[in-house]
C-alpha cells in the first residue's frame, strides 16, 4: 500500500521514494526500505565511479580546476582552525600535565594527539562541512537547472566530468590539507607553550620529532585518503541524485554534510581498530 | 515494366524518407503507473517547424527528451535522421546527438562559466582540436547572431531572462545542428522578449535550414513560427494540423487552446 514517486535523475537511473499511504502502515518498514534503497544506490554509484575513473578520456583540466577550488581555496579555513586546535589543546592540557609535574611532555603529547587523531578528524569534519556540502549543493543545483542534462546533450559524460573529478580532487587534496593543518596546529601549540613559558623553537620541535614514530604518521596519513574519498563521494552522490526543485538543493547539501561527517567517524573507528591490530 | 515501376516507387519512398528527420512509431513511456506517452506516432520533415502544444504534465518535455536520449523510451521505435536510436551503441548515439541542439526551458547555462566559456564548452567537447583563433571567431559569431556580442565576458547570473534564453540558443547553435529542440523557449519572458525569441527561432530555421520541434504554451509564438502543430492530451496526439486548421477545429477542447 504505497505511493511510489519516480523521478528521472541525470543518469537515467530511476529512484523510488516510498511514502506510507497512511499512518496505519508501520513507519519502520518505510525507514528500512529507504535505508536499503540508499545503500544500494550508493553502492551502485561507487561501482560506477570505479568503472569510469579508469576509462578514457580523462578530464585532467577539470581535475586540476577542482583540486584548486577544493584544496587551495580551503587553505585559510583549514589553517585557522588548525592553529586554534593546536593552541587550545596546549592551553587546556598544560594544567593537567602540570599537576603530575609532566609539563615538559606537553609538546610531545600535543604532537601525538594532533597528528594521530585530532588533526585528521577535525580537519576532515571541517572539509566535509565546506567541500562536501559545496559539492552536494553545486551538483544538486546543476541538476535542478538542467545543466547536467545540457552537458549530456553536449556529448559530455556528466558523471565523469562532474563526479569523478570532484571525488578524485577530494581524495588527493584532503591528505595534503591535513598535513598543512597538522603543521599549523603544531605552530599553534608552540605559541601556546610559550604563552606561559619560554621554550625555544629548536627544543620544541626536536621534542616533537623524538616523540613521533612511523606508526603514528603512516596510519594517520592513510586514513585521510579514505576520509577524502568518502567526503567527495557522498557529496557527489547526494548532489547528483538530488530530487528536482530548490528544496532538493538544500536537502542535498545538508545530508551530504551529515552523512559525510558520520562516515568520517566510522572510517576513523575502523582505522583505529586496524592500526591497533598491527601495533599489538 | 513492373520492375521499373517498383524501382521508381522505391526511389520515391527513399526520397520521402530522406525528407523525414524524426519519426516516432508507437512510442510509449511510463513513470511507475503514470503513462506519460501513449502510442505516439509522429513525423517531422526536413526544414519544418513543428510546434507541440498541450497542458502541463502531458508529456511534451518527455517527448523531446527522448529524442536526445535523456529519457529512455519503454516501447516503440524512434528514428532520427533515418537511424533507429534504440539499436545504436554509445558512440553512434553521440554522433547523432552532435546533430541535435536542445534549448532547455531554463536555458541551462553553466553558472560556473562565463558567457565565453559557456559557448566554448560544446566546441571543446565535440571538436577536440579546434584552434584558439577559430574558436574565438565562432564564439563571437554565435553571440553576434543572437545580439549579445557585448556580454562575452559576463557571468550568466549577470544576464536577464531573455538574454539567458538567447545565450542558450547561441550555445546550441554554435555547432550548427540539423535538428533543434526547443523546450518552452518563451516561458517566463515578457511579450516583447517572447516575440524576439520567436523571430530568432524563425531566423535560425532560415539561416541554418534546421528542422525544429518547439514545445510552447505561447500561442502567439506558435502562430508565428509553426508550419504544423500537434496537440498532446494525456500523452496522446489529440489533434494535428496548421494553426488555421486547429484554431477552427470542430473539437472544442482543441479550439480552447487558441481562444
XYZ file of C-alpha atoms in Angstrom:
539
model
C 0.000 0.000 0.000
C 2.473 2.579 -1.082
C 2.591 5.516 -3.390
C 5.683 5.385 -5.496
C 7.171 8.616 -6.781
C 9.537 8.033 -9.622
C 11.807 10.724 -10.757
C 14.267 10.696 -13.583
C 17.763 11.633 -12.493
C 20.615 12.664 -14.826
C 22.000 9.183 -15.228
C 18.575 7.896 -16.231
C 18.509 5.993 -13.010
C 15.033 5.788 -11.598
C 14.812 6.320 -7.921
C 11.849 5.344 -5.870
C 10.900 7.134 -2.721
C 8.357 5.217 -0.745
C 5.869 7.135 1.301
C 3.472 5.426 3.653
C -0.085 5.923 2.449
C -1.473 6.077 5.925
C -0.257 6.057 9.488
C -1.600 2.523 9.839
C 1.497 1.306 7.961
C 4.457 0.721 10.245
C 6.868 3.634 9.809
C 9.827 1.301 10.441
C 9.124 -0.519 7.143
C 9.409 2.709 5.230
C 12.578 3.739 7.065
C 14.148 0.338 6.437
C 13.178 0.427 2.757
C 14.600 3.884 2.409
C 17.827 2.921 4.153
C 18.414 -0.140 1.989
C 17.497 1.759 -1.172
C 20.018 4.427 -0.211
C 22.735 1.855 0.489
C 22.036 0.076 -2.823
C 22.069 3.381 -4.660
C 25.365 4.458 -3.062
C 26.933 1.077 -3.827
C 25.984 1.314 -7.483
C 27.204 4.939 -7.558
C 30.578 3.849 -6.088
C 30.809 0.988 -8.572
C 30.110 3.415 -11.418
C 32.872 5.707 -10.098
C 35.438 2.902 -10.230
C 34.268 1.936 -13.712
C 34.525 5.489 -15.038
C 37.736 6.548 -13.298
C 39.969 4.259 -15.352
C 38.133 4.722 -18.642
C 39.466 7.347 -21.094
C 39.042 10.178 -21.936
C 40.440 11.628 -18.702
C 39.181 15.029 -17.575
C 42.606 16.277 -16.488
C 41.859 20.013 -16.811
C 38.694 19.742 -14.754
C 40.578 17.667 -12.168
C 43.175 20.442 -11.838
C 40.467 23.099 -11.580
C 38.599 21.183 -8.904
C 41.804 20.465 -6.988
C 42.482 24.206 -6.965
C 38.952 25.025 -5.808
C 38.746 22.222 -3.259
C 42.316 22.376 -1.990
C 43.754 25.864 -2.384
C 40.506 27.656 -1.539
C 40.204 25.650 1.687
C 43.680 26.593 2.926
C 42.692 29.684 5.003
C 39.864 27.908 6.852
C 41.903 24.771 7.470
C 44.919 26.863 8.539
C 42.968 28.977 11.040
C 41.193 26.001 12.603
C 44.448 24.023 12.727
C 46.193 26.870 14.543
C 43.343 27.234 17.049
C 43.230 23.464 17.706
C 46.974 23.411 18.489
C 46.772 26.495 20.678
C 43.674 25.448 22.628
C 44.818 21.845 23.099
C 48.117 23.070 24.531
C 46.492 25.623 26.865
C 43.896 23.088 28.074
C 46.397 20.255 28.604
C 49.012 22.278 30.477
C 47.244 22.384 33.920
C 46.623 18.608 33.926
C 50.211 17.803 32.963
C 51.479 20.374 35.474
C 49.636 18.513 38.282
C 51.788 15.466 37.558
C 54.930 17.516 37.031
C 54.971 16.424 33.383
C 54.822 19.844 31.785
C 57.893 19.046 29.710
C 55.860 16.353 27.945
C 53.446 18.951 26.623
C 54.908 19.264 23.070
C 55.118 15.502 22.650
C 51.595 14.902 23.941
C 50.078 17.611 21.773
C 52.005 16.430 18.712
C 50.856 12.814 19.057
C 47.259 13.931 19.663
C 47.198 16.276 16.704
C 48.943 14.018 14.223
C 47.279 10.738 15.135
C 43.723 11.809 15.766
C 42.603 15.381 16.304
C 44.197 16.925 13.211
C 42.852 14.403 10.687
C 39.378 14.072 12.216
C 38.667 17.750 12.850
C 40.114 18.821 9.507
C 38.030 16.137 7.777
C 34.895 17.355 9.560
C 35.563 20.937 8.509
C 36.309 19.710 4.990
C 33.003 17.791 4.991
C 31.212 20.967 6.041
C 32.857 23.142 3.436
C 33.612 20.890 0.487
C 31.080 18.060 0.972
C 28.158 20.456 1.274
C 29.581 22.588 -1.555
C 29.758 19.627 -3.936
C 26.283 18.461 -2.868
C 24.709 21.895 -3.368
C 26.546 22.593 -6.630
C 25.599 19.317 -8.296
C 22.030 19.482 -6.967
C 21.589 22.989 -8.331
C 23.071 21.880 -11.671
C 20.545 19.064 -11.618
C 17.632 21.417 -10.878
C 18.596 23.875 -13.601
C 19.109 21.097 -16.178
C 22.829 21.864 -16.519
C 23.676 18.171 -16.141
C 21.221 17.301 -18.924
C 22.731 20.069 -21.054
C 26.160 18.542 -20.522
C 24.897 15.154 -21.634
C 23.372 16.689 -24.750
C 26.777 18.308 -25.444
C 28.202 14.773 -25.750
C 29.907 15.016 -22.376
C 29.689 12.248 -19.823
C 28.487 14.307 -16.820
C 29.376 11.580 -14.345
C 32.983 11.562 -15.482
C 33.212 15.334 -15.830
C 31.488 16.282 -12.576
C 31.609 13.335 -10.198
C 34.887 11.556 -10.975
C 36.885 14.800 -10.942
C 35.382 16.014 -7.649
C 35.837 12.681 -5.864
C 39.450 12.409 -7.060
C 40.199 16.001 -6.083
C 38.786 15.491 -2.595
C 40.760 12.240 -2.238
C 44.008 13.919 -3.283
C 43.578 17.284 -1.572
C 42.351 16.276 1.897
C 45.565 14.428 2.897
C 47.592 17.456 1.743
C 45.328 19.807 3.688
C 45.641 17.640 6.772
C 49.462 17.736 6.597
C 49.172 21.523 6.331
C 46.678 21.674 9.197
C 48.890 19.475 11.419
C 51.891 21.712 10.737
C 49.918 24.864 11.565
C 48.457 23.103 14.616
C 51.969 22.399 15.912
C 52.819 26.052 15.343
C 49.754 26.964 17.397
C 50.927 24.595 20.074
C 54.360 26.281 20.057
C 52.636 29.635 20.623
C 50.521 28.041 23.399
C 53.597 26.614 25.141
C 55.319 29.978 25.022
C 52.354 31.875 26.438
C 53.311 30.665 29.891
C 56.846 29.522 29.359
C 59.965 30.011 27.355
C 60.735 27.109 25.059
C 62.971 27.565 22.045
C 61.813 26.557 18.586
C 64.601 24.001 18.328
C 63.765 22.372 21.673
C 60.027 22.329 20.931
C 60.328 20.727 17.531
C 63.098 18.320 18.491
C 60.836 17.035 21.301
C 58.020 16.599 18.805
C 60.125 14.672 16.291
C 61.584 12.472 19.009
C 58.115 11.518 20.183
C 56.703 10.661 16.756
C 57.184 7.293 15.092
C 56.400 5.889 11.675
C 53.482 4.059 13.316
C 51.963 7.423 14.211
C 52.366 9.019 10.811
C 51.541 6.294 8.286
C 48.112 5.154 9.567
C 47.091 8.765 10.176
C 48.001 9.654 6.602
C 46.378 6.590 5.037
C 43.055 7.137 6.767
C 42.893 10.711 5.458
C 42.825 9.333 1.903
C 39.685 7.384 2.811
C 38.209 10.449 4.547
C 38.691 12.496 1.378
C 37.255 9.777 -0.839
C 34.183 9.357 1.387
C 33.510 13.108 1.580
C 33.866 13.612 -2.182
C 31.796 10.538 -2.998
C 28.956 11.309 -0.590
C 28.787 14.985 -1.604
C 28.627 13.965 -5.261
C 26.128 11.177 -4.607
C 23.750 13.444 -2.720
C 24.008 16.240 -5.278
C 23.887 14.132 -8.426
C 20.872 12.142 -7.266
C 19.020 15.022 -5.647
C 15.330 15.483 -6.219
C 14.405 18.241 -8.593
C 13.350 21.534 -7.082
C 15.037 24.057 -4.837
C 14.175 22.010 -1.764
C 16.343 19.242 -3.210
C 19.400 21.555 -3.232
C 19.139 22.318 0.486
C 18.459 18.689 1.320
C 21.421 17.511 -0.761
C 23.828 19.969 0.918
C 22.541 19.162 4.373
C 22.527 15.387 4.044
C 25.953 15.469 2.356
C 27.460 17.078 5.486
C 25.630 14.829 7.948
C 26.355 11.600 6.080
C 29.972 12.531 5.262
C 30.682 13.511 8.891
C 29.230 10.208 10.066
C 31.399 8.362 7.550
C 34.498 10.179 8.852
C 33.839 8.801 12.336
C 33.075 5.308 11.031
C 36.262 5.230 8.922
C 38.240 6.586 11.886
C 36.889 3.852 14.136
C 37.787 1.156 11.596
C 41.243 2.698 11.059
C 41.945 2.757 14.811
C 40.932 -0.895 15.123
C 43.143 -1.940 12.209
C 46.082 0.140 13.482
C 45.811 -1.329 16.975
C 45.868 -4.837 15.483
C 49.248 -4.104 13.885
C 50.610 -2.271 16.902
C 49.772 -5.150 19.226
C 7.664 -2.620 -66.810
C 6.778 -3.984 -63.351
C 10.413 -3.876 -62.215
C 10.734 -0.347 -63.479
C 7.569 0.735 -61.643
C 8.796 -0.942 -58.422
C 12.165 0.783 -58.596
C 10.513 4.168 -59.224
C 8.242 3.550 -56.232
C 11.233 2.547 -54.057
C 13.156 5.616 -55.185
C 10.162 7.791 -54.328
C 9.958 6.187 -50.880
C 13.686 6.732 -50.325
C 13.338 10.383 -51.273
C 10.413 10.705 -48.875
C 12.454 9.031 -46.125
C 15.313 11.459 -46.760
C 12.908 14.284 -46.071
C 11.912 12.839 -42.688
C 14.308 13.794 -39.901
C 12.398 12.399 -36.905
C 9.936 9.533 -36.956
C 8.222 8.071 -33.904
C 6.276 4.832 -34.138
C 4.016 3.670 -31.317
C 6.136 5.381 -28.683
C 5.277 4.622 -25.053
C 6.790 5.894 -21.836
C 5.640 5.439 -18.257
C 6.946 6.551 -14.881
C 5.501 3.972 -12.500
C 1.762 3.942 -13.077
C 1.843 7.276 -14.839
C 1.639 6.634 -18.609
C 3.214 9.821 -19.862
C 3.309 8.937 -23.572
C 0.846 6.528 -25.127
C 1.245 5.201 -28.642
C 2.736 8.359 -30.095
C 3.190 8.390 -33.868
C 4.893 11.458 -35.214
C 6.857 12.548 -38.239
C 8.955 15.688 -38.600
C 10.075 16.738 -42.063
C 13.292 18.451 -43.061
C 13.235 22.220 -42.583
C 9.926 22.108 -40.740
C 8.959 23.962 -37.550
C 6.748 21.548 -35.648
C 5.049 23.014 -32.594
C 3.756 20.789 -29.811
C 1.014 22.202 -27.612
C -0.614 20.698 -24.579
C -1.405 21.221 -20.941
C 1.378 20.908 -18.362
C 2.218 17.305 -17.492
C 1.029 15.812 -20.784
C 4.474 14.533 -21.691
C 5.713 17.220 -24.069
C 9.151 17.571 -22.463
C 9.477 13.792 -22.113
C 8.763 13.507 -25.826
C 11.615 15.769 -26.893
C 13.964 14.488 -24.193
C 13.508 11.000 -25.627
C 14.875 12.279 -28.943
C 18.254 13.151 -27.393
C 18.288 10.095 -25.156
C 17.792 11.965 -21.890
C 14.736 9.795 -21.337
C 14.720 6.166 -22.389
C 11.534 5.048 -24.105
C 9.725 1.901 -22.929
C 8.223 0.767 -26.214
C 8.102 1.815 -29.836
C 10.597 2.926 -32.424
C 12.344 6.251 -32.734
C 14.167 7.091 -35.948
C 16.413 10.137 -36.107
C 17.932 11.039 -39.451
C 16.968 7.564 -40.607
C 18.609 5.699 -37.737
C 16.732 3.685 -35.129
C 18.236 5.055 -31.927
C 17.389 2.025 -29.803
C 19.784 -0.005 -31.978
C 22.704 2.430 -31.711
C 25.727 1.923 -29.474
C 27.086 4.739 -27.270
C 29.423 6.137 -29.921
C 26.758 6.125 -32.611
C 24.357 7.825 -30.209
C 26.975 10.529 -29.572
C 27.308 11.071 -33.322
C 23.523 11.513 -33.595
C 23.491 13.878 -30.595
C 26.067 16.083 -32.327
C 23.425 16.806 -34.953
C 20.780 17.801 -32.420
C 20.573 21.073 -30.497
C 18.479 21.354 -27.358
C 17.351 24.627 -25.821
C 16.283 23.880 -22.274
C 13.394 25.602 -20.537
C 15.774 27.235 -18.052
C 18.445 27.764 -20.769
C 20.684 25.517 -18.586
C 23.685 27.850 -18.731
C 26.688 26.686 -16.734
C 26.781 29.022 -13.741
C 30.443 28.384 -13.017
C 31.495 29.521 -16.510
C 31.469 32.928 -18.182
C 29.451 33.561 -21.345
C 32.567 32.876 -23.441
C 33.297 29.616 -21.583
C 29.670 28.534 -21.940
C 29.988 28.848 -25.701
C 33.444 27.289 -25.822
C 32.326 24.245 -23.842
C 30.438 22.407 -26.640
C 33.200 23.314 -29.113
C 35.909 21.882 -26.860
C 33.882 18.741 -26.180
C 32.959 17.995 -29.764
C 35.740 19.475 -31.896
C 38.605 18.487 -29.626
C 41.448 20.008 -31.629
C 39.900 23.287 -32.703
C 42.473 26.142 -32.924
C 42.045 29.019 -30.469
C 41.503 31.641 -33.203
C 38.797 29.616 -34.889
C 37.084 29.039 -31.551
C 37.184 32.766 -30.797
C 35.631 33.670 -34.112
C 32.896 31.003 -33.733
C 32.064 32.314 -30.247
C 31.889 35.906 -31.470
C 29.767 34.942 -34.473
C 27.345 32.961 -32.275
C 26.955 35.907 -29.898
C 26.504 38.332 -32.766
C 23.732 36.134 -34.208
C 21.705 36.482 -31.016
C 22.631 40.127 -30.392
C 24.747 39.524 -27.301
C 28.233 40.411 -28.542
C 28.876 42.759 -25.634
C 28.201 40.123 -22.956
C 31.154 37.882 -23.813
C 32.964 38.317 -20.501
C 29.912 38.442 -18.232
C 28.657 35.673 -15.958
C 25.250 34.053 -16.616
C 23.994 35.476 -13.302
C 24.513 38.980 -14.732
C 22.117 38.361 -17.640
C 18.361 38.898 -17.832
C 15.919 36.037 -18.539
C 15.657 36.905 -22.237
C 19.421 37.237 -22.578
C 19.891 33.851 -20.899
C 17.485 32.249 -23.374
C 19.296 33.880 -26.298
C 22.643 32.771 -24.925
C 21.298 29.233 -24.505
C 20.257 29.372 -28.142
C 23.679 30.660 -29.195
C 25.372 27.828 -27.299
C 23.143 25.313 -29.027
C 23.599 26.813 -32.482
C 27.364 27.121 -32.286
C 27.685 23.556 -33.574
C 25.163 24.186 -36.366
C 22.812 21.275 -35.586
C 20.453 19.798 -38.170
C 17.635 19.371 -35.649
C 16.672 21.914 -32.988
C 14.544 21.048 -29.972
C 13.092 23.960 -28.007
C 11.567 23.302 -24.588
C 9.252 26.233 -23.859
C 11.572 28.886 -25.293
C 9.370 31.854 -24.338
C 8.176 30.761 -20.900
C 8.706 33.381 -18.218
C 9.503 36.170 -20.672
C 7.615 39.404 -21.329
C 5.606 39.624 -24.605
C 8.249 41.729 -26.372
C 11.139 39.425 -25.497
C 8.950 36.409 -26.342
C 8.383 37.879 -29.777
C 12.127 38.481 -30.181
C 12.842 34.856 -29.304
C 10.139 33.652 -31.718
C 11.693 35.724 -34.522
C 15.086 34.345 -33.605
C 13.742 30.789 -33.964
C 12.454 31.672 -37.432
C 15.780 33.264 -38.378
C 17.629 30.150 -37.228
C 15.380 27.954 -39.366
C 16.009 30.094 -42.433
C 19.719 30.644 -41.903
C 20.755 27.106 -40.989
C 17.841 25.195 -42.604
C 17.191 23.435 -39.309
C 14.217 21.236 -38.561
C 12.735 22.159 -35.196
C 10.361 20.812 -32.603
C 9.099 23.591 -30.371
C 7.196 22.963 -27.174
C 5.282 26.008 -26.092
C 2.231 27.351 -24.312
C 2.668 30.661 -26.083
C 0.003 30.772 -28.817
C 1.427 33.960 -30.339
C 4.780 32.200 -30.698
C 3.083 29.114 -32.182
C 1.186 31.259 -34.688
C 4.373 32.975 -35.785
C 6.687 30.008 -36.165
C 4.630 26.834 -36.704
C 4.451 25.041 -40.022
C 2.457 22.354 -38.269
C 1.023 21.941 -34.775
C 0.411 18.796 -32.735
C -1.762 18.962 -29.626
C -0.994 16.432 -26.898
C -3.684 15.382 -24.429
C -2.843 12.936 -21.637
C 0.104 11.545 -23.568
C -1.863 11.036 -26.786
C -1.717 13.043 -30.019
C -5.185 14.614 -29.851
C -5.013 16.878 -32.893
C -2.678 17.787 -35.730
C -2.741 20.456 -38.395
C -1.830 24.011 -39.292
C -2.541 26.931 -36.954
C -5.616 27.876 -39.006
C -6.977 24.297 -39.076
C -6.703 23.813 -35.333
C -8.000 27.271 -34.477
C -11.202 26.416 -36.305
C -11.241 22.797 -35.165
C -14.583 21.107 -34.605
C -13.263 19.827 -31.284
C -13.993 22.367 -28.524
C -11.061 21.235 -26.352
C -8.548 21.757 -29.198
C -10.144 25.078 -30.083
C -9.876 26.236 -26.450
C -6.072 26.415 -26.804
C -6.376 29.138 -29.386
C -9.010 31.286 -27.717
